mmCIF file of C-alpha atoms in Angstrom:
data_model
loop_
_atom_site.group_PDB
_atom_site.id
_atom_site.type_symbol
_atom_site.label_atom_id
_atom_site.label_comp_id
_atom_site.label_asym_id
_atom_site.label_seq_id
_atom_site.Cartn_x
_atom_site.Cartn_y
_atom_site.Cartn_z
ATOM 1 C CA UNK A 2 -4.388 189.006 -50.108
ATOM 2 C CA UNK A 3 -4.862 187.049 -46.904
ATOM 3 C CA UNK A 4 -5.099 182.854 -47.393
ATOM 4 C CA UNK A 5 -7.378 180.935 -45.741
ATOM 5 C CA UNK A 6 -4.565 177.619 -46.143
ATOM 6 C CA UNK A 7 -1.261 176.864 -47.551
ATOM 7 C CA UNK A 8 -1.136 173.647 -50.023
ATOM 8 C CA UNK A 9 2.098 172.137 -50.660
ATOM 9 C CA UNK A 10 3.476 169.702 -53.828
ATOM 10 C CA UNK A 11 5.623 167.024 -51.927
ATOM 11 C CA UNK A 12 8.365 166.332 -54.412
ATOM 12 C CA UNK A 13 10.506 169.158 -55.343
ATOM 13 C CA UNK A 14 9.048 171.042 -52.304
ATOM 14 C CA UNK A 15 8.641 169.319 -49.371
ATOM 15 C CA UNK A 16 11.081 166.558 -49.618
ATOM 16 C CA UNK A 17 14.193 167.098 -51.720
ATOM 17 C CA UNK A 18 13.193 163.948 -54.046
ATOM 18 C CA UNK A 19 13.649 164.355 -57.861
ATOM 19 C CA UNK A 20 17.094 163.741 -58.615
ATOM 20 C CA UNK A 21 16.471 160.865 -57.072
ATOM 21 C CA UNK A 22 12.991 159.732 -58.489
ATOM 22 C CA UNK A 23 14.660 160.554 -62.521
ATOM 23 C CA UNK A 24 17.869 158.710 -61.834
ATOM 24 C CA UNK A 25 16.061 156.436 -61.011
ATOM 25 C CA UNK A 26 13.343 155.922 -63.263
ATOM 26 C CA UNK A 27 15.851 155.571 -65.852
ATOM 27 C CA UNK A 28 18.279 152.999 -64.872
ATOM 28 C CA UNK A 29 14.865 150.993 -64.280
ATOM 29 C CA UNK A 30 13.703 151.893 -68.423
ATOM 30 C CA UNK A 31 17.068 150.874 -69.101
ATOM 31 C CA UNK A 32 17.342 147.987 -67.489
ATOM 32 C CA UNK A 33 13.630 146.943 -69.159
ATOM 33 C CA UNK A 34 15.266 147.340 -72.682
ATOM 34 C CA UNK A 35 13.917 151.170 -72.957
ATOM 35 C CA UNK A 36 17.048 153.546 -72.745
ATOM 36 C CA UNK A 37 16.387 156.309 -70.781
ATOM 37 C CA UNK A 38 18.466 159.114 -69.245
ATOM 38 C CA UNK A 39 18.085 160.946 -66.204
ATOM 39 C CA UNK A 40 17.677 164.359 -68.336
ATOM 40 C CA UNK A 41 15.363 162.894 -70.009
ATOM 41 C CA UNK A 42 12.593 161.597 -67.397
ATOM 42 C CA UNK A 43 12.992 165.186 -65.517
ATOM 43 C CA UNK A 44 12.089 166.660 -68.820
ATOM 44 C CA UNK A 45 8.986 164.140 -69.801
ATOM 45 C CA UNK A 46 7.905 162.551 -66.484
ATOM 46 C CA UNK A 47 8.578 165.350 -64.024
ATOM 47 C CA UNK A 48 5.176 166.302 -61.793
ATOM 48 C CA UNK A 49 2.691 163.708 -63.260
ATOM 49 C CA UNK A 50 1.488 160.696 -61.198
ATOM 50 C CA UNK A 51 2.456 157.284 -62.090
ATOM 51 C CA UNK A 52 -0.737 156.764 -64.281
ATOM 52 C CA UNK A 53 0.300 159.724 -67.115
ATOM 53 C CA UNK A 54 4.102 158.422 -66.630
ATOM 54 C CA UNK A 55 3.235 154.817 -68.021
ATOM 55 C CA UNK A 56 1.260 156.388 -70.259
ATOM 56 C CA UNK A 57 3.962 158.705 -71.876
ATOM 57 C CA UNK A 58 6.557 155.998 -71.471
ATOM 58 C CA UNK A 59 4.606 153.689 -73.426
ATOM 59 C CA UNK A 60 3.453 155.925 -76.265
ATOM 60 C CA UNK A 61 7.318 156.577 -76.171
ATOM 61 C CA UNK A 62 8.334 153.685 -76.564
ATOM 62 C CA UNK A 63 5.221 151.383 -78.343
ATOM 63 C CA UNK A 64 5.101 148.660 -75.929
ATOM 64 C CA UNK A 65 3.492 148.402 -72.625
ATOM 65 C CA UNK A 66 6.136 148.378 -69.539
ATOM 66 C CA UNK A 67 6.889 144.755 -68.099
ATOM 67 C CA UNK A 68 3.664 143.767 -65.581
ATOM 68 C CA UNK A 69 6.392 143.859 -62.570
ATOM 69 C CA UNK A 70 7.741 147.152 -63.565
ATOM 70 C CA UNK A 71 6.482 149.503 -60.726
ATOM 71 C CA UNK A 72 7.186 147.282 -58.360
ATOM 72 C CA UNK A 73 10.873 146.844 -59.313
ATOM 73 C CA UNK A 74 11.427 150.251 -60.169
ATOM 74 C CA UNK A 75 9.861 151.006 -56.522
ATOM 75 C CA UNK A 76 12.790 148.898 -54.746
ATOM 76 C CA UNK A 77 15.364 150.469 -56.634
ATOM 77 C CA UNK A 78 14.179 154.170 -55.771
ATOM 78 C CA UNK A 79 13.607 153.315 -52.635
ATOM 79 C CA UNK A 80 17.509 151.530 -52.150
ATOM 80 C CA UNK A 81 18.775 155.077 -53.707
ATOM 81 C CA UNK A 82 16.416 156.951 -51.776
ATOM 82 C CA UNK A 83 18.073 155.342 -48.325
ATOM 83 C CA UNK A 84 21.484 156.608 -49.656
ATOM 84 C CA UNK A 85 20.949 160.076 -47.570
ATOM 85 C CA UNK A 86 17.021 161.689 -48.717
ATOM 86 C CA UNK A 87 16.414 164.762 -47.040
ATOM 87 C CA UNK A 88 13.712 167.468 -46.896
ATOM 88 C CA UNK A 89 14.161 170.186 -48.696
ATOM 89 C CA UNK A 90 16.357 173.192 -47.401
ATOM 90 C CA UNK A 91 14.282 175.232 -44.858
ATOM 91 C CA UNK A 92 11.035 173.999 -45.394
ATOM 92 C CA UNK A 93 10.832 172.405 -41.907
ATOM 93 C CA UNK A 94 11.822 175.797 -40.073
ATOM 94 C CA UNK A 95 9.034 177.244 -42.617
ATOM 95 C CA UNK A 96 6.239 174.890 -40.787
ATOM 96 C CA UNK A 97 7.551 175.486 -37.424
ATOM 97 C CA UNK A 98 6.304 179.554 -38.630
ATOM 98 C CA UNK A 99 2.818 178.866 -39.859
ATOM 99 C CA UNK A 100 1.342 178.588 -36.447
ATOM 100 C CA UNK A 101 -2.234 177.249 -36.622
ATOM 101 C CA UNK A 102 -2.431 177.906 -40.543
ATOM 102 C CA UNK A 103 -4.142 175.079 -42.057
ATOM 103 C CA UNK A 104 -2.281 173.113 -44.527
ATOM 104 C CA UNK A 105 -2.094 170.346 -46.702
ATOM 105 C CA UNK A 106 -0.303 168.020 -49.525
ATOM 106 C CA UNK A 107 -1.427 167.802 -52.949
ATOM 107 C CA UNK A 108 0.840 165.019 -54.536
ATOM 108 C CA UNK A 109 0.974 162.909 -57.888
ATOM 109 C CA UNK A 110 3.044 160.337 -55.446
ATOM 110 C CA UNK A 111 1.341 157.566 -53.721
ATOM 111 C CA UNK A 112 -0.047 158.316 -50.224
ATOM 112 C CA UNK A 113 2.304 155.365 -48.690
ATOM 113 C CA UNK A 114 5.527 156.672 -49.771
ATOM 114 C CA UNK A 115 4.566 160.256 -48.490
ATOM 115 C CA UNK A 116 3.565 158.884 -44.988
ATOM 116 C CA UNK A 117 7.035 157.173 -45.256
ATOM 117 C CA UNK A 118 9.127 160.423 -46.290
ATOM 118 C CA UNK A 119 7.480 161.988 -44.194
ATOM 119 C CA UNK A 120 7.956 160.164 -41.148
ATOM 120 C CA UNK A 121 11.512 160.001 -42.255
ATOM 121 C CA UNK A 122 11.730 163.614 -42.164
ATOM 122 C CA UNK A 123 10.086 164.088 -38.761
ATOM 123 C CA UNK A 124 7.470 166.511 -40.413
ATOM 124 C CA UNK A 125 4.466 164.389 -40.584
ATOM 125 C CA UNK A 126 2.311 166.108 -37.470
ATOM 126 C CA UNK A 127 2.909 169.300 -39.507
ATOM 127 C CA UNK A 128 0.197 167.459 -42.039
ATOM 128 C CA UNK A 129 -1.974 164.724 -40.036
ATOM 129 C CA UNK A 130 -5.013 163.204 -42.332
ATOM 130 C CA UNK A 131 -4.264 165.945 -45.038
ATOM 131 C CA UNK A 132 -1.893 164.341 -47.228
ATOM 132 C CA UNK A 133 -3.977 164.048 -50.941
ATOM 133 C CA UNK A 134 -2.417 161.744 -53.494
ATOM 134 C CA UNK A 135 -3.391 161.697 -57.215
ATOM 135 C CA UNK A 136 -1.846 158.069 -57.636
ATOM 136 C CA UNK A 137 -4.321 155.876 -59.115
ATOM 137 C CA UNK A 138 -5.985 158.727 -60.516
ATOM 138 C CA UNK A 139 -7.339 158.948 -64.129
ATOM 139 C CA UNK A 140 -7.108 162.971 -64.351
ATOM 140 C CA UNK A 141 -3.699 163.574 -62.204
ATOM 141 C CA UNK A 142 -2.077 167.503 -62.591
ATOM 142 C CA UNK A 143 -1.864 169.563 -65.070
ATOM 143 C CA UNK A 144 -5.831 168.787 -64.171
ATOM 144 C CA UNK A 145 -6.768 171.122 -60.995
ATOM 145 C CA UNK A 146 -8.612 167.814 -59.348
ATOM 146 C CA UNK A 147 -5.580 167.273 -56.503
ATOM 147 C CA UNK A 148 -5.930 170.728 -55.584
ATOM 148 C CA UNK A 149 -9.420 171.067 -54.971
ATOM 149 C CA UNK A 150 -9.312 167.716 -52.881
ATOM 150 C CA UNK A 151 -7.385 169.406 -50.697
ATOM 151 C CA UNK A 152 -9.017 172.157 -50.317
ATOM 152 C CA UNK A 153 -12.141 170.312 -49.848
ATOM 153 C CA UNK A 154 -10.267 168.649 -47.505
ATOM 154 C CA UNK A 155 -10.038 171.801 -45.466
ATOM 155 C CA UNK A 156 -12.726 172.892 -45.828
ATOM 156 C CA UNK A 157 -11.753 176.343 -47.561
ATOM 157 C CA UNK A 158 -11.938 178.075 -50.664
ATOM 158 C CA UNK A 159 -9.706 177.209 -53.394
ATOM 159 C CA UNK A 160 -9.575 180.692 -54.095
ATOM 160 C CA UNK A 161 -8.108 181.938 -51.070
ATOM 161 C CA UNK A 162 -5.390 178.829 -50.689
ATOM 162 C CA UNK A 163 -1.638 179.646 -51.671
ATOM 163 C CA UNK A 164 -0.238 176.629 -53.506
ATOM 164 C CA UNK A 165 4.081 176.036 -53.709
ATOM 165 C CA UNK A 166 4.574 173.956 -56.353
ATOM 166 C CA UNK A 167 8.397 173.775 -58.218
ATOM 167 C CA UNK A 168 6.930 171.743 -61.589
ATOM 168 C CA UNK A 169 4.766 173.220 -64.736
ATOM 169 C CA UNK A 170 3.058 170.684 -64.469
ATOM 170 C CA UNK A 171 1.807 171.237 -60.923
ATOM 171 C CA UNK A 172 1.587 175.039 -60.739
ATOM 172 C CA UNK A 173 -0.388 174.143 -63.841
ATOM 173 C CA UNK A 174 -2.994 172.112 -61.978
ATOM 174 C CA UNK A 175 -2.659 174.786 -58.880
ATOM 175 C CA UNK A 176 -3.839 178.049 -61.081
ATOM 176 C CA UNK A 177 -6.142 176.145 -62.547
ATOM 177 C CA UNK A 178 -7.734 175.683 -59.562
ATOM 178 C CA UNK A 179 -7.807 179.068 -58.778
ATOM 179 C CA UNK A 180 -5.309 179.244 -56.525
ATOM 180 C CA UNK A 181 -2.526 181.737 -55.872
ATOM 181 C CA UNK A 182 0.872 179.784 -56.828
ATOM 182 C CA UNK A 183 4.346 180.706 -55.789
ATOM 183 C CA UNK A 184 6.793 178.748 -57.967
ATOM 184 C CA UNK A 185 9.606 177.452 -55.467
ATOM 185 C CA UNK A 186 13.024 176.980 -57.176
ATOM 186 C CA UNK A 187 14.697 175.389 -53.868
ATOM 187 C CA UNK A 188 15.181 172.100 -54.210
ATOM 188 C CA UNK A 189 18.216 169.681 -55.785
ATOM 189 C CA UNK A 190 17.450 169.441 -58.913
ATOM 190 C CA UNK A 191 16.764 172.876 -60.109
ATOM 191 C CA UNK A 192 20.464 173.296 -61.884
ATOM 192 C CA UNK A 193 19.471 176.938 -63.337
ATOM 193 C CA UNK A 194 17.026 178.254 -60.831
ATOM 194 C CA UNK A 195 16.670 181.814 -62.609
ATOM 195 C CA UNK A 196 15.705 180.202 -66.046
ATOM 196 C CA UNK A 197 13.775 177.946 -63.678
ATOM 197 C CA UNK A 198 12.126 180.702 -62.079
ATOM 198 C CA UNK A 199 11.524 182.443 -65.437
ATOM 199 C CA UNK A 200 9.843 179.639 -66.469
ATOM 200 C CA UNK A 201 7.439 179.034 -63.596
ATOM 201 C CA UNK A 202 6.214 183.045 -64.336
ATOM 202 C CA UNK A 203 6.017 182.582 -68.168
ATOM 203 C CA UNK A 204 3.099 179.710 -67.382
ATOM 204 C CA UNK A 205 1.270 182.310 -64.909
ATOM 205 C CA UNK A 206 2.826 181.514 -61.052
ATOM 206 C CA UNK A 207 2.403 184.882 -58.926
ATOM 207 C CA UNK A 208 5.784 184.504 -57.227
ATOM 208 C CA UNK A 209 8.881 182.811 -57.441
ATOM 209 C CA UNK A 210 10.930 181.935 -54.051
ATOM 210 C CA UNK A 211 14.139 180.746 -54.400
ATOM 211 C CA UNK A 212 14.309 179.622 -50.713
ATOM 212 C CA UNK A 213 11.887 179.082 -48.158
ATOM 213 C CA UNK A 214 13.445 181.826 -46.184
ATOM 214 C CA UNK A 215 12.753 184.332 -48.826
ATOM 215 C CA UNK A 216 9.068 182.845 -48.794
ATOM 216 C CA UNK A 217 8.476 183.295 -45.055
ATOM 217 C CA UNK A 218 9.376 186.670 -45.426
ATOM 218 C CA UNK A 219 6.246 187.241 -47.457
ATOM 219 C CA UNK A 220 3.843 184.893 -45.126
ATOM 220 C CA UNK A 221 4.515 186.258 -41.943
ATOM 221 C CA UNK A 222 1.344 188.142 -42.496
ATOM 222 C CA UNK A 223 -0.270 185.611 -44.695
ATOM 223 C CA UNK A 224 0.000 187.487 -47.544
ATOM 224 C CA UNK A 225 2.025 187.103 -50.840
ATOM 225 C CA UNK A 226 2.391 189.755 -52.998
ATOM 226 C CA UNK A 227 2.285 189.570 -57.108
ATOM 227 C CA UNK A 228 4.980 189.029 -59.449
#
């Protein structure tokens, strides 16, 4: 099939960001008296806005998180994240190929901090107004609600959008907004990006890339083909 737009998940796809985010997330729940390890926040936290995070970290742990927590946790990421973030491999050679091909983020991160990465990167006129955040948002992904913002955003059918999303949780929220979903396995923190891969197709994705080169192969024409 043919899509009418191309919707990208920021962390994980557009900016190589989750080793980062997990590390850390848990030196800040360990220094707040709630161990934590980096394995472990990539495992429970991974793809959900900050919203679902406090919530899971809390049921985990029975208390609520200090009142100044976010903020402090948002200094330290951002110190590590000045310690060399990046985009991920390819994907700004893979927007220089989409011509005129609307497009769009659908992120659990706050709007601010993708403005900022983005910027950082050099990518932003690749995106203008369409950058869609979830933070602050009651029903963030697995739920499809991101997704169709975007699209709504764009004006175009869910149904004929291709969504790249490297999380469960977010090629969750992507098929269930009817979208066709190619689960990317490109960025830093995929360790084992077959079993990754294998994964992404056991929830329902309808292509795995393991590079963005291997995905522009299959949207030259704007087409991407099953399984």
């Amino acid at each position: 099939m043919s899509f009418a737009a191309i919707i990208f998940d920021f962390d994980g796809v557009v900016a190589d960001s989750e080793v980062r985010a997990n590390l850390s997330l848990a030196e800040s729940l360990t220094a707040a008296g709630m161990p934590a390890t980096y394995d472990e926040c990539l495992r429970d936290y991974y793809g959900h806005n900050w919203q679902e995070t406090q919530r899971r970290i809390e049921a985990r742990f029975g208390r609520p998180l200090p009142a100044d927590f976010r903020e402090t946790h948002r200094e330290r990421a951002r110190a590590r994240y000045m310690e060399g973030f990046d985009a991920v491999p390819g994907v700004a050679d893979f927007l220089d190929t989409l011509g005129r091909l609307p497009r769009a983020i659908a992120s659990s991160s706050r709007a601010e901090y993708i403005g900022w990465a983005l910027g950082l990167f050099g990518l932003g006129h690749h995106f203008g107004a369409h950058v869609y955040s979830a933070d602050g948002w009651d029903r963030g992904k697995p739920h499809p609600d991101i997704y169709l913002a975007a699209a709504k955003g764009l004006g175009v059918d869910p149904a004929s959008c291709l969504a790249i999303e490297d999380s469960p949780t977010g090629a969750q929220a992507a098929l269930a907004a009817g979208m066709t979903v190619v689960g990317f396995c490109g960025a830093g923190h995929i360790v084992d990006r077959v079993a990754h891969g294998e994964m992404l197709g056991s929830i329902g994705v309808h292509r795995v890339a393991f590079t963005f080169a291997e995905l522009s192969i299959a949207t030259e024409v704007g087409t991407v083909a099953a399984g």
